[in-house]
mmCIF file of C-alpha atoms in Angstrom:
data_model
loop_
_atom_site.group_PDB
_atom_site.id
_atom_site.type_symbol
_atom_site.label_atom_id
_atom_site.label_comp_id
_atom_site.label_asym_id
_atom_site.label_seq_id
_atom_site.Cartn_x
_atom_site.Cartn_y
_atom_site.Cartn_z
ATOM 1 C CA ASP A 1 -26.160 5.615 55.974
ATOM 2 C CA ALA A 2 -29.493 5.069 54.192
ATOM 3 C CA GLY A 3 -31.933 3.229 56.141
ATOM 4 C CA ILE A 4 -34.840 3.387 58.955
ATOM 5 C CA TYR A 5 -33.887 5.054 62.091
ATOM 6 C CA LEU A 6 -35.782 4.547 65.340
ATOM 7 C CA CYS A 7 -35.760 7.382 67.795
ATOM 8 C CA VAL A 8 -36.905 6.655 71.556
ATOM 9 C CA ALA A 9 -37.441 9.484 74.098
ATOM 10 C CA ARG A 10 -37.960 8.546 78.039
ATOM 11 C CA ASN A 11 -38.745 10.426 81.057
ATOM 12 C CA PRO A 12 -40.511 9.852 84.466
ATOM 13 C CA SER A 13 -43.775 10.450 82.864
ATOM 14 C CA GLY A 14 -43.218 7.780 80.020
ATOM 15 C CA THR A 15 -41.907 6.695 76.762
ATOM 16 C CA ALA A 16 -42.247 7.862 73.157
ATOM 17 C CA ALA A 17 -40.959 6.344 69.922
ATOM 18 C CA GLY A 18 -40.829 7.473 66.240
ATOM 19 C CA ARG A 19 -39.429 6.042 62.979
ATOM 20 C CA THR A 20 -38.045 7.847 59.868
ATOM 21 C CA ARG A 21 -36.442 6.600 56.820
ATOM 22 C CA LEU A 22 -33.181 8.259 55.461
ATOM 23 C CA ILE A 23 -32.793 8.283 51.739
ATOM 24 C CA VAL A 24 -29.208 9.394 50.592
ATOM 25 C CA GLN A 25 -29.388 10.636 47.058
ATOM 26 C CA VAL A 26 -26.161 10.030 44.922
ATOM 27 C CA PRO A 27 -25.853 11.472 41.582
ATOM 28 C CA PRO A 28 -25.377 8.571 38.943
ATOM 29 C CA VAL A 29 -22.203 7.535 37.772
ATOM 30 C CA ILE A 30 -21.482 5.400 34.492
ATOM 31 C CA ALA A 31 -18.623 2.909 35.031
ATOM 32 C CA ALA A 32 -15.542 3.069 32.533
ATOM 33 C CA GLY A 33 -16.021 0.955 29.683
ATOM 34 C CA PRO A 34 -15.033 0.811 25.984
ATOM 35 C CA ALA A 35 -15.847 4.075 23.817
ATOM 36 C CA GLU A 36 -15.971 2.016 20.617
ATOM 37 C CA LEU A 37 -17.505 -1.428 19.900
ATOM 38 C CA ALA A 38 -16.721 -3.211 16.596
ATOM 39 C CA VAL A 39 -19.164 -5.934 15.610
ATOM 40 C CA LEU A 40 -19.185 -8.232 12.580
ATOM 41 C CA GLU A 41 -22.088 -7.717 10.076
ATOM 42 C CA GLY A 42 -25.176 -9.648 10.754
ATOM 43 C CA LEU A 43 -24.240 -10.428 14.422
ATOM 44 C CA GLU A 44 -25.721 -8.986 17.604
ATOM 45 C CA GLY A 45 -24.230 -6.102 19.495
ATOM 46 C CA LEU A 46 -24.745 -5.177 22.986
ATOM 47 C CA LEU A 47 -23.931 -1.660 24.159
ATOM 48 C CA PRO A 48 -23.006 -1.787 27.781
ATOM 49 C CA ARG A 49 -24.479 0.257 30.548
ATOM 50 C CA ALA A 50 -22.839 -0.067 34.001
ATOM 51 C CA ALA A 51 -24.141 2.742 36.182
ATOM 52 C CA ARG A 52 -24.836 3.239 39.854
ATOM 53 C CA GLY A 53 -26.520 5.973 41.906
ATOM 54 C CA GLY A 54 -29.388 6.580 44.332
ATOM 55 C CA PRO A 55 -32.216 6.383 43.710
ATOM 56 C CA ARG A 56 -31.641 3.886 40.949
ATOM 57 C CA PRO A 57 -30.952 5.904 37.804
ATOM 58 C CA ARG A 58 -33.420 5.910 34.751
ATOM 59 C CA VAL A 59 -31.583 4.966 31.433
ATOM 60 C CA SER A 60 -32.353 6.324 28.005
ATOM 61 C CA TRP A 61 -30.452 5.947 24.778
ATOM 62 C CA SER A 62 -30.394 7.951 21.492
ATOM 63 C CA ARG A 63 -28.706 7.457 18.119
ATOM 64 C CA GLU A 64 -27.331 10.607 16.421
ATOM 65 C CA GLY A 65 -29.978 12.536 18.510
ATOM 66 C CA ALA A 66 -32.960 10.285 17.705
ATOM 67 C CA PRO A 67 -34.397 8.434 20.791
ATOM 68 C CA VAL A 68 -34.063 4.572 20.935
ATOM 69 C CA TRP A 69 -37.173 3.028 22.747
ATOM 70 C CA GLY A 70 -37.250 -0.029 24.823
ATOM 71 C CA GLY A 71 -39.460 -2.106 22.755
ATOM 72 C CA GLY A 72 -38.741 -5.395 20.899
ATOM 73 C CA GLY A 73 -37.527 -5.702 17.304
ATOM 74 C CA LYS A 74 -34.137 -4.810 15.842
ATOM 75 C CA ALA A 75 -33.210 -2.357 18.755
ATOM 76 C CA THR A 76 -34.116 -3.037 22.248
ATOM 77 C CA VAL A 77 -33.127 -1.349 25.521
ATOM 78 C CA LEU A 78 -33.121 -4.164 28.202
ATOM 79 C CA PRO A 79 -34.362 -3.951 31.793
ATOM 80 C CA SER A 80 -30.598 -3.772 32.821
ATOM 81 C CA GLY A 81 -30.323 -0.526 30.791
ATOM 82 C CA GLU A 82 -28.060 -2.246 28.045
ATOM 83 C CA HIS A 83 -28.817 -1.635 24.553
ATOM 84 C CA LEU A 84 -29.245 -4.747 22.246
ATOM 85 C CA LEU A 85 -29.031 -4.467 18.553
ATOM 86 C CA ARG A 86 -29.792 -7.383 16.223
ATOM 87 C CA ASP A 87 -28.581 -8.276 12.656
ATOM 88 C CA ILE A 88 -26.370 -5.284 12.645
ATOM 89 C CA GLN A 89 -25.666 -3.735 9.142
ATOM 90 C CA SER A 90 -23.835 -0.704 7.809
ATOM 91 C CA THR A 91 -26.750 1.666 8.553
ATOM 92 C CA ASP A 92 -26.374 0.794 12.106
ATOM 93 C CA ALA A 93 -23.028 2.362 12.699
ATOM 94 C CA GLY A 94 -22.860 5.610 14.232
ATOM 95 C CA HIS A 95 -22.712 7.295 17.788
ATOM 96 C CA TYR A 96 -24.939 6.043 20.621
ATOM 97 C CA ARG A 97 -25.649 8.188 23.564
ATOM 98 C CA CYS A 98 -26.471 6.626 27.036
ATOM 99 C CA VAL A 99 -27.946 8.925 29.536
ATOM 100 C CA VAL A 100 -28.755 7.922 33.290
ATOM 101 C CA GLU A 101 -30.476 10.297 35.629
ATOM 102 C CA ASN A 102 -32.078 10.476 38.909
ATOM 103 C CA ASP A 103 -33.353 13.160 41.295
ATOM 104 C CA ALA A 104 -29.676 13.830 42.262
ATOM 105 C CA GLY A 105 -28.309 14.439 38.706
ATOM 106 C CA THR A 106 -27.504 13.272 35.509
ATOM 107 C CA ALA A 107 -24.576 11.309 33.538
ATOM 108 C CA ALA A 108 -24.004 10.551 30.048
ATOM 109 C CA LYS A 109 -21.436 8.674 27.705
ATOM 110 C CA VAL A 110 -21.189 8.173 24.042
ATOM 111 C CA VAL A 111 -20.368 4.744 22.489
ATOM 112 C CA THR A 112 -19.395 4.365 18.871
ATOM 113 C CA LEU A 113 -20.478 1.479 16.883
ATOM 114 C CA ALA A 114 -18.452 0.238 14.190
ATOM 115 C CA LEU A 115 -19.144 -2.446 11.482
ATOM 116 C CA GLN A 116 -16.400 -5.026 11.258
ATOM 117 C CA ARG A 117 -16.374 -6.704 8.028
ATOM 118 C CA GLU A 118 -14.608 -9.881 7.345
ATOM 119 C CA PRO A 119 -11.956 -9.719 4.751
ATOM 120 C CA HIS A 120 -12.491 -10.770 1.099
ATOM 121 C CA ARG A 121 -9.912 -12.898 -0.768
ATOM 122 C CA VAL A 122 -8.732 -11.839 -4.056
ATOM 123 C CA ARG A 123 -6.511 -13.848 -6.388
ATOM 124 C CA GLY A 124 -4.791 -12.782 -9.669
ATOM 125 C CA SER A 125 -1.907 -13.519 -11.957
ATOM 126 C CA LEU A 126 0.939 -11.324 -13.288
ATOM 127 C CA VAL A 127 2.966 -12.217 -16.436
ATOM 128 C CA GLY A 128 6.026 -10.195 -17.684
ATOM 129 C CA ILE A 129 9.728 -9.690 -18.193
ATOM 130 C CA ILE A 130 11.973 -7.645 -15.797
ATOM 131 C CA ASN A 131 15.564 -6.956 -16.415
ATOM 132 C CA ALA A 132 15.653 -10.029 -18.926
ATOM 133 C CA TYR A 133 14.298 -12.279 -16.204
ATOM 134 C CA GLU A 134 11.007 -13.728 -17.152
ATOM 135 C CA LEU A 135 8.419 -13.988 -14.144
ATOM 136 C CA GLY A 136 6.407 -16.853 -15.871
ATOM 137 C CA VAL A 137 3.086 -16.752 -14.085
ATOM 138 C CA THR A 138 3.246 -15.320 -10.594
ATOM 139 C CA THR A 139 0.334 -15.591 -8.322
ATOM 140 C CA LEU A 140 -1.040 -12.395 -6.455
ATOM 141 C CA ASP A 141 -3.044 -13.155 -3.296
ATOM 142 C CA ALA A 142 -4.930 -10.329 -1.437
ATOM 143 C CA SER A 143 -6.904 -9.754 1.710
ATOM 144 C CA VAL A 144 -9.253 -6.968 1.071
ATOM 145 C CA LEU A 145 -11.087 -5.346 3.999
ATOM 146 C CA ASP A 146 -13.592 -2.296 3.336
ATOM 147 C CA ASP A 147 -13.440 0.168 6.267
ATOM 148 C CA PRO A 148 -16.366 2.719 5.811
ATOM 149 C CA HIS A 149 -15.426 4.375 8.927
ATOM 150 C CA SER A 150 -12.232 5.632 7.563
ATOM 151 C CA GLY A 151 -13.477 5.782 3.849
ATOM 152 C CA THR A 152 -10.566 3.354 2.820
ATOM 153 C CA THR A 153 -9.881 -0.279 1.725
ATOM 154 C CA ALA A 154 -7.115 -1.913 3.679
ATOM 155 C CA VAL A 155 -5.071 -4.289 1.142
ATOM 156 C CA ARG A 156 -2.760 -6.932 2.208
ATOM 157 C CA SER A 157 -1.255 -8.650 -0.670
ATOM 158 C CA SER A 158 1.686 -11.109 -1.546
ATOM 159 C CA ILE A 159 3.089 -12.021 -4.858
ATOM 160 C CA SER A 160 4.971 -15.355 -5.129
ATOM 161 C CA SER A 161 7.610 -16.753 -7.491
ATOM 162 C CA ILE A 162 9.594 -13.739 -7.828
ATOM 163 C CA PRO A 163 13.219 -14.547 -8.816
ATOM 164 C CA PRO A 164 15.529 -13.117 -6.091
ATOM 165 C CA ALA A 165 17.492 -11.225 -8.828
ATOM 166 C CA VAL A 166 14.491 -8.892 -9.200
ATOM 167 C CA GLY A 167 12.817 -9.211 -5.960
ATOM 168 C CA PRO A 168 14.099 -6.051 -4.489
ATOM 169 C CA LEU A 169 13.244 -4.225 -7.695
ATOM 170 C CA MET A 170 9.388 -5.417 -7.311
ATOM 171 C CA ARG A 171 9.233 -3.389 -4.248
ATOM 172 C CA VAL A 172 9.430 -0.216 -6.466
ATOM 173 C CA LEU A 173 6.915 -1.948 -8.875
ATOM 174 C CA VAL A 174 4.273 -1.924 -6.202
ATOM 175 C CA ALA A 175 3.568 1.426 -7.699
ATOM 176 C CA VAL A 176 3.214 -0.149 -11.292
ATOM 177 C CA ILE A 177 0.348 -2.407 -10.265
ATOM 178 C CA ALA A 178 -1.657 0.567 -8.919
ATOM 179 C CA PRO A 179 -4.584 -0.232 -11.089
ATOM 180 C CA VAL A 180 -5.134 -3.233 -8.927
ATOM 181 C CA TYR A 181 -5.687 -0.954 -6.029
ATOM 182 C CA TRP A 182 -8.063 1.154 -8.255
ATOM 183 C CA SER A 183 -10.118 -1.903 -8.823
ATOM 184 C CA LEU A 184 -10.364 -2.758 -4.947
ATOM 185 C CA ALA A 185 -10.371 0.894 -3.408
ATOM 186 C CA HIS A 186 -13.191 1.967 -1.326
ATOM 187 C CA ALA A 187 -15.361 4.082 -3.593
ATOM 188 C CA GLY A 188 -16.865 7.237 -2.072
ATOM 189 C CA GLY A 189 -19.288 9.609 -3.192
ATOM 190 C CA ASP A 190 -20.035 9.420 -7.035
ATOM 191 C CA ALA A 191 -17.077 7.311 -7.691
ATOM 192 C CA GLN A 192 -17.579 4.060 -9.659
ATOM 193 C CA SER A 193 -16.264 1.007 -8.094
ATOM 194 C CA GLY A 194 -13.638 -0.464 -10.219
ATOM 195 C CA PHE A 195 -14.536 -3.784 -9.464
ATOM 196 C CA LEU A 196 -18.059 -3.574 -10.435
ATOM 197 C CA LEU A 197 -16.944 -1.707 -13.477
ATOM 198 C CA THR A 198 -14.741 -4.458 -14.774
ATOM 199 C CA ARG A 199 -16.385 -7.467 -12.930
ATOM 200 C CA GLY A 200 -12.819 -7.867 -11.665
ATOM 201 C CA THR A 201 -11.487 -8.851 -15.152
ATOM 202 C CA PHE A 202 -9.084 -6.006 -16.765
ATOM 203 C CA ARG A 203 -5.949 -5.619 -18.680
ATOM 204 C CA HIS A 204 -3.469 -3.076 -17.675
ATOM 205 C CA GLU A 205 0.062 -1.761 -19.086
ATOM 206 C CA SER A 206 2.137 0.512 -16.984
ATOM 207 C CA GLN A 207 5.284 2.575 -17.461
ATOM 208 C CA LEU A 208 7.436 3.976 -14.623
ATOM 209 C CA GLU A 209 10.120 6.404 -15.520
ATOM 210 C CA PHE A 210 12.444 8.030 -12.859
ATOM 211 C CA ALA A 211 13.742 11.525 -13.368
ATOM 212 C CA THR A 212 17.291 10.145 -13.665
ATOM 213 C CA GLY A 213 16.148 8.302 -16.876
ATOM 214 C CA GLU A 214 15.727 4.790 -15.619
ATOM 215 C CA GLY A 215 12.311 3.397 -16.413
ATOM 216 C CA CYS A 216 10.262 0.220 -16.305
ATOM 217 C CA GLN A 217 7.416 -0.714 -18.525
ATOM 218 C CA GLY A 218 5.001 -3.646 -17.640
ATOM 219 C CA PRO A 219 4.259 -6.174 -18.663
ATOM 220 C CA GLN A 220 7.465 -6.052 -20.798
ATOM 221 C CA ALA A 221 10.776 -4.794 -19.655
ATOM 222 C CA CYS A 222 12.745 -2.295 -17.389
ATOM 223 C CA ARG A 223 15.578 -0.118 -18.601
ATOM 224 C CA GLY A 224 18.378 1.691 -16.950
ATOM 225 C CA PRO A 225 19.840 5.163 -18.029
ATOM 226 C CA GLY A 226 19.784 5.815 -21.627
ATOM 227 C CA GLY A 227 17.603 2.771 -22.485
ATOM 228 C CA VAL A 228 20.511 0.423 -21.597
ATOM 229 C CA PRO A 229 18.995 -2.539 -19.886
ATOM 230 C CA GLY A 230 19.996 -2.976 -16.031
ATOM 231 C CA LEU A 231 18.831 -2.882 -12.424
ATOM 232 C CA ILE A 232 16.939 0.228 -11.364
ATOM 233 C CA PRO A 233 18.514 1.632 -8.111
ATOM 234 C CA LEU A 234 16.231 0.388 -5.233
ATOM 235 C CA PRO A 235 14.432 3.136 -3.352
ATOM 236 C CA ALA A 236 14.174 2.230 0.401
ATOM 237 C CA SER A 237 10.559 2.867 0.791
ATOM 238 C CA PRO A 238 7.727 3.907 -1.302
ATOM 239 C CA GLN A 239 5.543 6.956 -0.183
ATOM 240 C CA ASP A 240 1.821 7.893 -0.026
ATOM 241 C CA PHE A 241 0.542 8.717 -3.502
ATOM 242 C CA SER A 242 -2.379 9.776 -5.487
ATOM 243 C CA GLU A 243 -3.309 8.930 -9.207
ATOM 244 C CA ARG A 244 -5.594 10.485 -11.593
ATOM 245 C CA TYR A 245 -7.829 8.122 -13.849
ATOM 246 C CA VAL A 246 -9.421 9.838 -16.910
ATOM 247 C CA HIS A 247 -12.093 8.038 -19.074
ATOM 248 C CA THR A 248 -10.615 8.069 -22.519
ATOM 249 C CA GLY A 249 -12.653 5.684 -24.513
ATOM 250 C CA VAL A 250 -15.158 2.974 -24.283
ATOM 251 C CA GLY A 251 -13.758 0.462 -21.891
ATOM 252 C CA ARG A 252 -10.473 2.495 -21.507
ATOM 253 C CA LEU A 253 -8.989 4.287 -18.733
ATOM 254 C CA SER A 254 -5.562 6.408 -18.557
ATOM 255 C CA GLY A 255 -4.075 6.849 -15.218
ATOM 256 C CA GLY A 256 -1.003 8.841 -14.184
ATOM 257 C CA SER A 257 0.784 9.928 -11.174
ATOM 258 C CA VAL A 258 4.111 11.298 -9.776
ATOM 259 C CA GLN A 259 5.520 8.732 -7.333
ATOM 260 C CA SER A 260 8.005 9.481 -4.591
ATOM 261 C CA PHE A 261 10.471 7.061 -3.062
ATOM 262 C CA LEU A 262 12.772 7.530 -0.168
ATOM 263 C CA GLN A 263 16.301 6.471 -0.756
ATOM 264 C CA ASP A 264 19.407 7.336 1.405
ATOM 265 C CA GLY A 265 17.494 10.013 3.128
ATOM 266 C CA ARG A 266 16.405 11.879 -0.128
ATOM 267 C CA ILE A 267 13.362 11.921 -2.064
ATOM 268 C CA ILE A 268 13.453 10.304 -5.546
ATOM 269 C CA HIS A 269 10.637 11.213 -8.010
ATOM 270 C CA ALA A 270 9.084 8.943 -10.808
ATOM 271 C CA HIS A 271 6.334 9.445 -13.324
ATOM 272 C CA CYS A 272 3.905 6.530 -13.686
ATOM 273 C CA ASP A 273 1.344 6.165 -16.586
ATOM 274 C CA HIS A 274 -1.218 3.235 -16.740
ATOM 275 C CA THR A 275 -3.587 2.169 -19.226
ATOM 276 C CA ILE A 276 -6.589 -0.048 -18.417
ATOM 277 C CA VAL A 277 -8.767 -1.910 -20.778
ATOM 278 C CA TYR A 278 -12.046 -3.853 -19.877
ATOM 279 C CA ASP A 279 -15.175 -5.153 -21.242
ATOM 280 C CA PRO A 280 -17.704 -2.554 -21.299
ATOM 281 C CA SER A 281 -20.592 -4.787 -21.467
ATOM 282 C CA THR A 282 -21.768 -3.982 -17.873
ATOM 283 C CA GLY A 283 -23.264 -0.774 -19.091
ATOM 284 C CA LEU A 284 -21.784 0.988 -16.174
ATOM 285 C CA GLN A 285 -20.114 4.442 -17.184
ATOM 286 C CA PRO A 286 -17.348 5.681 -14.786
ATOM 287 C CA PRO A 287 -17.144 9.577 -14.313
ATOM 288 C CA ARG A 288 -14.781 11.307 -16.600
ATOM 289 C CA VAL A 289 -12.249 11.700 -13.810
ATOM 290 C CA GLN A 290 -11.584 9.471 -10.848
ATOM 291 C CA HIS A 291 -8.772 9.832 -8.161
ATOM 292 C CA VAL A 292 -7.164 6.787 -6.336
ATOM 293 C CA ARG A 293 -5.368 7.706 -3.051
ATOM 294 C CA ALA A 294 -3.002 5.359 -1.410
ATOM 295 C CA SER A 295 -1.573 5.514 1.973
ATOM 296 C CA ALA A 296 0.506 3.607 4.609
ATOM 297 C CA VAL A 297 2.320 1.831 1.808
ATOM 298 C CA GLU A 298 4.747 -0.811 2.867
ATOM 299 C CA ALA A 299 6.625 -3.459 0.843
ATOM 300 C CA SER A 300 9.273 -6.016 1.567
ATOM 301 C CA PHE A 301 10.829 -8.965 -0.138
ATOM 302 C CA ASP A 302 11.523 -12.347 1.219
ATOM 303 C CA PRO A 303 14.309 -13.997 -0.805
ATOM 304 C CA ALA A 304 14.029 -17.400 0.803
ATOM 305 C CA LEU A 305 10.272 -17.723 -0.020
ATOM 306 C CA GLU A 306 10.711 -15.635 -3.379
ATOM 307 C CA GLU A 307 7.743 -13.566 -2.162
ATOM 308 C CA LEU A 308 7.011 -9.983 -2.348
ATOM 309 C CA ARG A 309 4.595 -8.588 0.464
ATOM 310 C CA PHE A 310 3.020 -5.300 0.582
ATOM 311 C CA GLN A 311 0.299 -3.535 2.232
ATOM 312 C CA LEU A 312 -1.645 -0.014 1.993
ATOM 313 C CA ARG A 313 -4.915 1.789 2.361
ATOM 314 C CA ALA A 314 -6.704 2.973 -0.851
ATOM 315 C CA SER A 315 -9.723 5.114 -1.600
ATOM 316 C CA LEU A 316 -11.412 6.288 -4.721
ATOM 317 C CA ASP A 317 -13.234 9.469 -5.176
ATOM 318 C CA ALA A 318 -14.516 11.596 -8.259
ATOM 319 C CA GLY A 319 -13.497 14.771 -7.050
ATOM 320 C CA ALA A 320 -15.009 18.180 -7.638
ATOM 321 C CA ASN A 321 -14.307 18.098 -11.390
ATOM 322 C CA ARG A 322 -15.673 14.622 -12.075
ATOM 323 C CA ASP A 323 -17.556 15.705 -15.361
ATOM 324 C CA GLN A 324 -14.828 18.037 -16.604
ATOM 325 C CA CYS A 325 -11.886 16.881 -18.725
ATOM 326 C CA PRO A 326 -8.496 17.856 -17.243
ATOM 327 C CA PRO A 327 -6.018 19.945 -19.099
ATOM 328 C CA GLY A 328 -4.563 18.396 -22.112
ATOM 329 C CA PHE A 329 -7.789 16.598 -22.814
ATOM 330 C CA ILE A 330 -10.968 17.454 -24.735
ATOM 331 C CA LEU A 331 -14.529 15.951 -24.761
ATOM 332 C CA GLY A 332 -14.893 13.217 -27.190
ATOM 333 C CA PRO A 333 -17.765 12.009 -29.399
ATOM 334 C CA GLN A 334 -21.138 12.040 -27.522
ATOM 335 C CA GLN A 335 -19.304 13.815 -24.701
ATOM 336 C CA LEU A 336 -19.049 10.332 -22.926
ATOM 337 C CA TYR A 337 -15.251 10.406 -22.306
ATOM 338 C CA CYS A 338 -12.134 12.416 -22.826
ATOM 339 C CA LEU A 339 -9.615 12.501 -25.789
ATOM 340 C CA ASP A 340 -5.975 13.300 -25.363
ATOM 341 C CA ILE A 341 -4.827 16.546 -27.122
ATOM 342 C CA ASN A 342 -1.756 16.202 -29.295
ATOM 343 C CA GLU A 343 0.053 19.475 -28.331
ATOM 344 C CA CYS A 344 2.751 18.538 -30.827
ATOM 345 C CA LEU A 345 0.441 19.222 -33.808
ATOM 346 C CA GLN A 346 -0.569 22.730 -32.589
ATOM 347 C CA SER A 347 0.538 25.797 -34.692
ATOM 348 C CA PRO A 348 3.044 27.213 -33.795
ATOM 349 C CA PRO A 349 4.656 23.994 -32.437
ATOM 350 C CA PRO A 350 5.353 24.323 -28.659
ATOM 351 C CA CYS A 351 8.972 22.962 -28.931
ATOM 352 C CA ALA A 352 11.949 24.417 -30.891
ATOM 353 C CA PHE A 353 13.289 20.978 -31.810
ATOM 354 C CA GLU A 354 11.559 17.638 -31.072
ATOM 355 C CA CYS A 355 8.246 17.493 -29.459
ATOM 356 C CA ARG A 356 6.826 14.198 -27.716
ATOM 357 C CA ASN A 357 3.154 13.893 -27.092
ATOM 358 C CA LEU A 358 2.316 12.481 -23.574
ATOM 359 C CA ARG A 359 -1.158 11.725 -22.344
ATOM 360 C CA GLY A 360 -2.515 15.010 -21.194
ATOM 361 C CA SER A 361 0.861 16.896 -21.873
ATOM 362 C CA TYR A 362 3.786 16.916 -24.127
ATOM 363 C CA GLU A 363 7.637 16.991 -23.775
ATOM 364 C CA CYS A 364 10.274 18.965 -25.524
ATOM 365 C CA LEU A 365 13.576 17.128 -26.451
ATOM 366 C CA CYS A 366 16.796 18.423 -27.375
ATOM 367 C CA PRO A 367 19.132 17.114 -30.037
ATOM 368 C CA PRO A 368 22.302 15.179 -29.009
ATOM 369 C CA GLY A 369 24.954 17.392 -27.407
ATOM 370 C CA MET A 370 22.356 20.082 -26.219
ATOM 371 C CA THR A 371 20.161 20.462 -23.098
ATOM 372 C CA LEU A 372 17.351 22.385 -22.157
#
């Protein structure tokens, strides 16, 4: 209905005419569009703005409350109202608010800009013996994608040349190679990146022991109940877990966790210990305590290809007590790292019969024929 209207009036005495312009004011409306935009690092990103209203709306952008001006350079508001960002980096990620307004009203919309990194390729090798089957040299290929928005690293990996006789068991042993996740996990806060700390080269030994007595130690062998060699029962699926890593010496870390597995509708628990040894020549010192958290853990074995595939999301943080030795440890020389306390040597002894020292703890054992 907007436009110029002509009014003509006539009578016997003559004619008169007049013109008037009708302006219809329409409150601005922002068209529906994506609420999140993911852009590869280093490329350009265009935050869309499709709005209508009358008179033509004025457009302004802000990021985290700070206005974005329309000049040139890295950030530009185009005459069309779209927001152009050049050479996008991690510091550009965040929430951008578009406001359109005219004399009839105001409308606003928030668009989230996320940085989409290309995954890094990682390759490693595993050597060991499981249930008397020698793995030889197996190849580990991994795709690692850091996601600062969620504070995690997505790890997708495969291990080739796994004998079918032990392939299903390797699904359990995904927990044993957790130090690999430690080296690749997204480091938040004061946590020290495992990859930078070790330059990607380290040796680790792990031991996994189920509450029922079955156990596995790598890279050597697995055992069934009572130490008899045999195949450990296969849990159906590993669960989310977290592990604590303690700096126990120069170029040495000690990790431990309680793993949970789902088998036949019930939860089975296992205790997992790791020792990581690396060349400390980088000069970097990790916090005394760090925590690895793994979620969305999935694992499968393809017997035809003799390949184990698994994926998870991992994060690394120092926690609130990063500079304090956990219970069962004391500060070592120069207060740089934590030393394990051998509780079995304390007086009086903590156990009535046999005492076995564990990292950060101890275990009381009974003579044959007796139980706790």
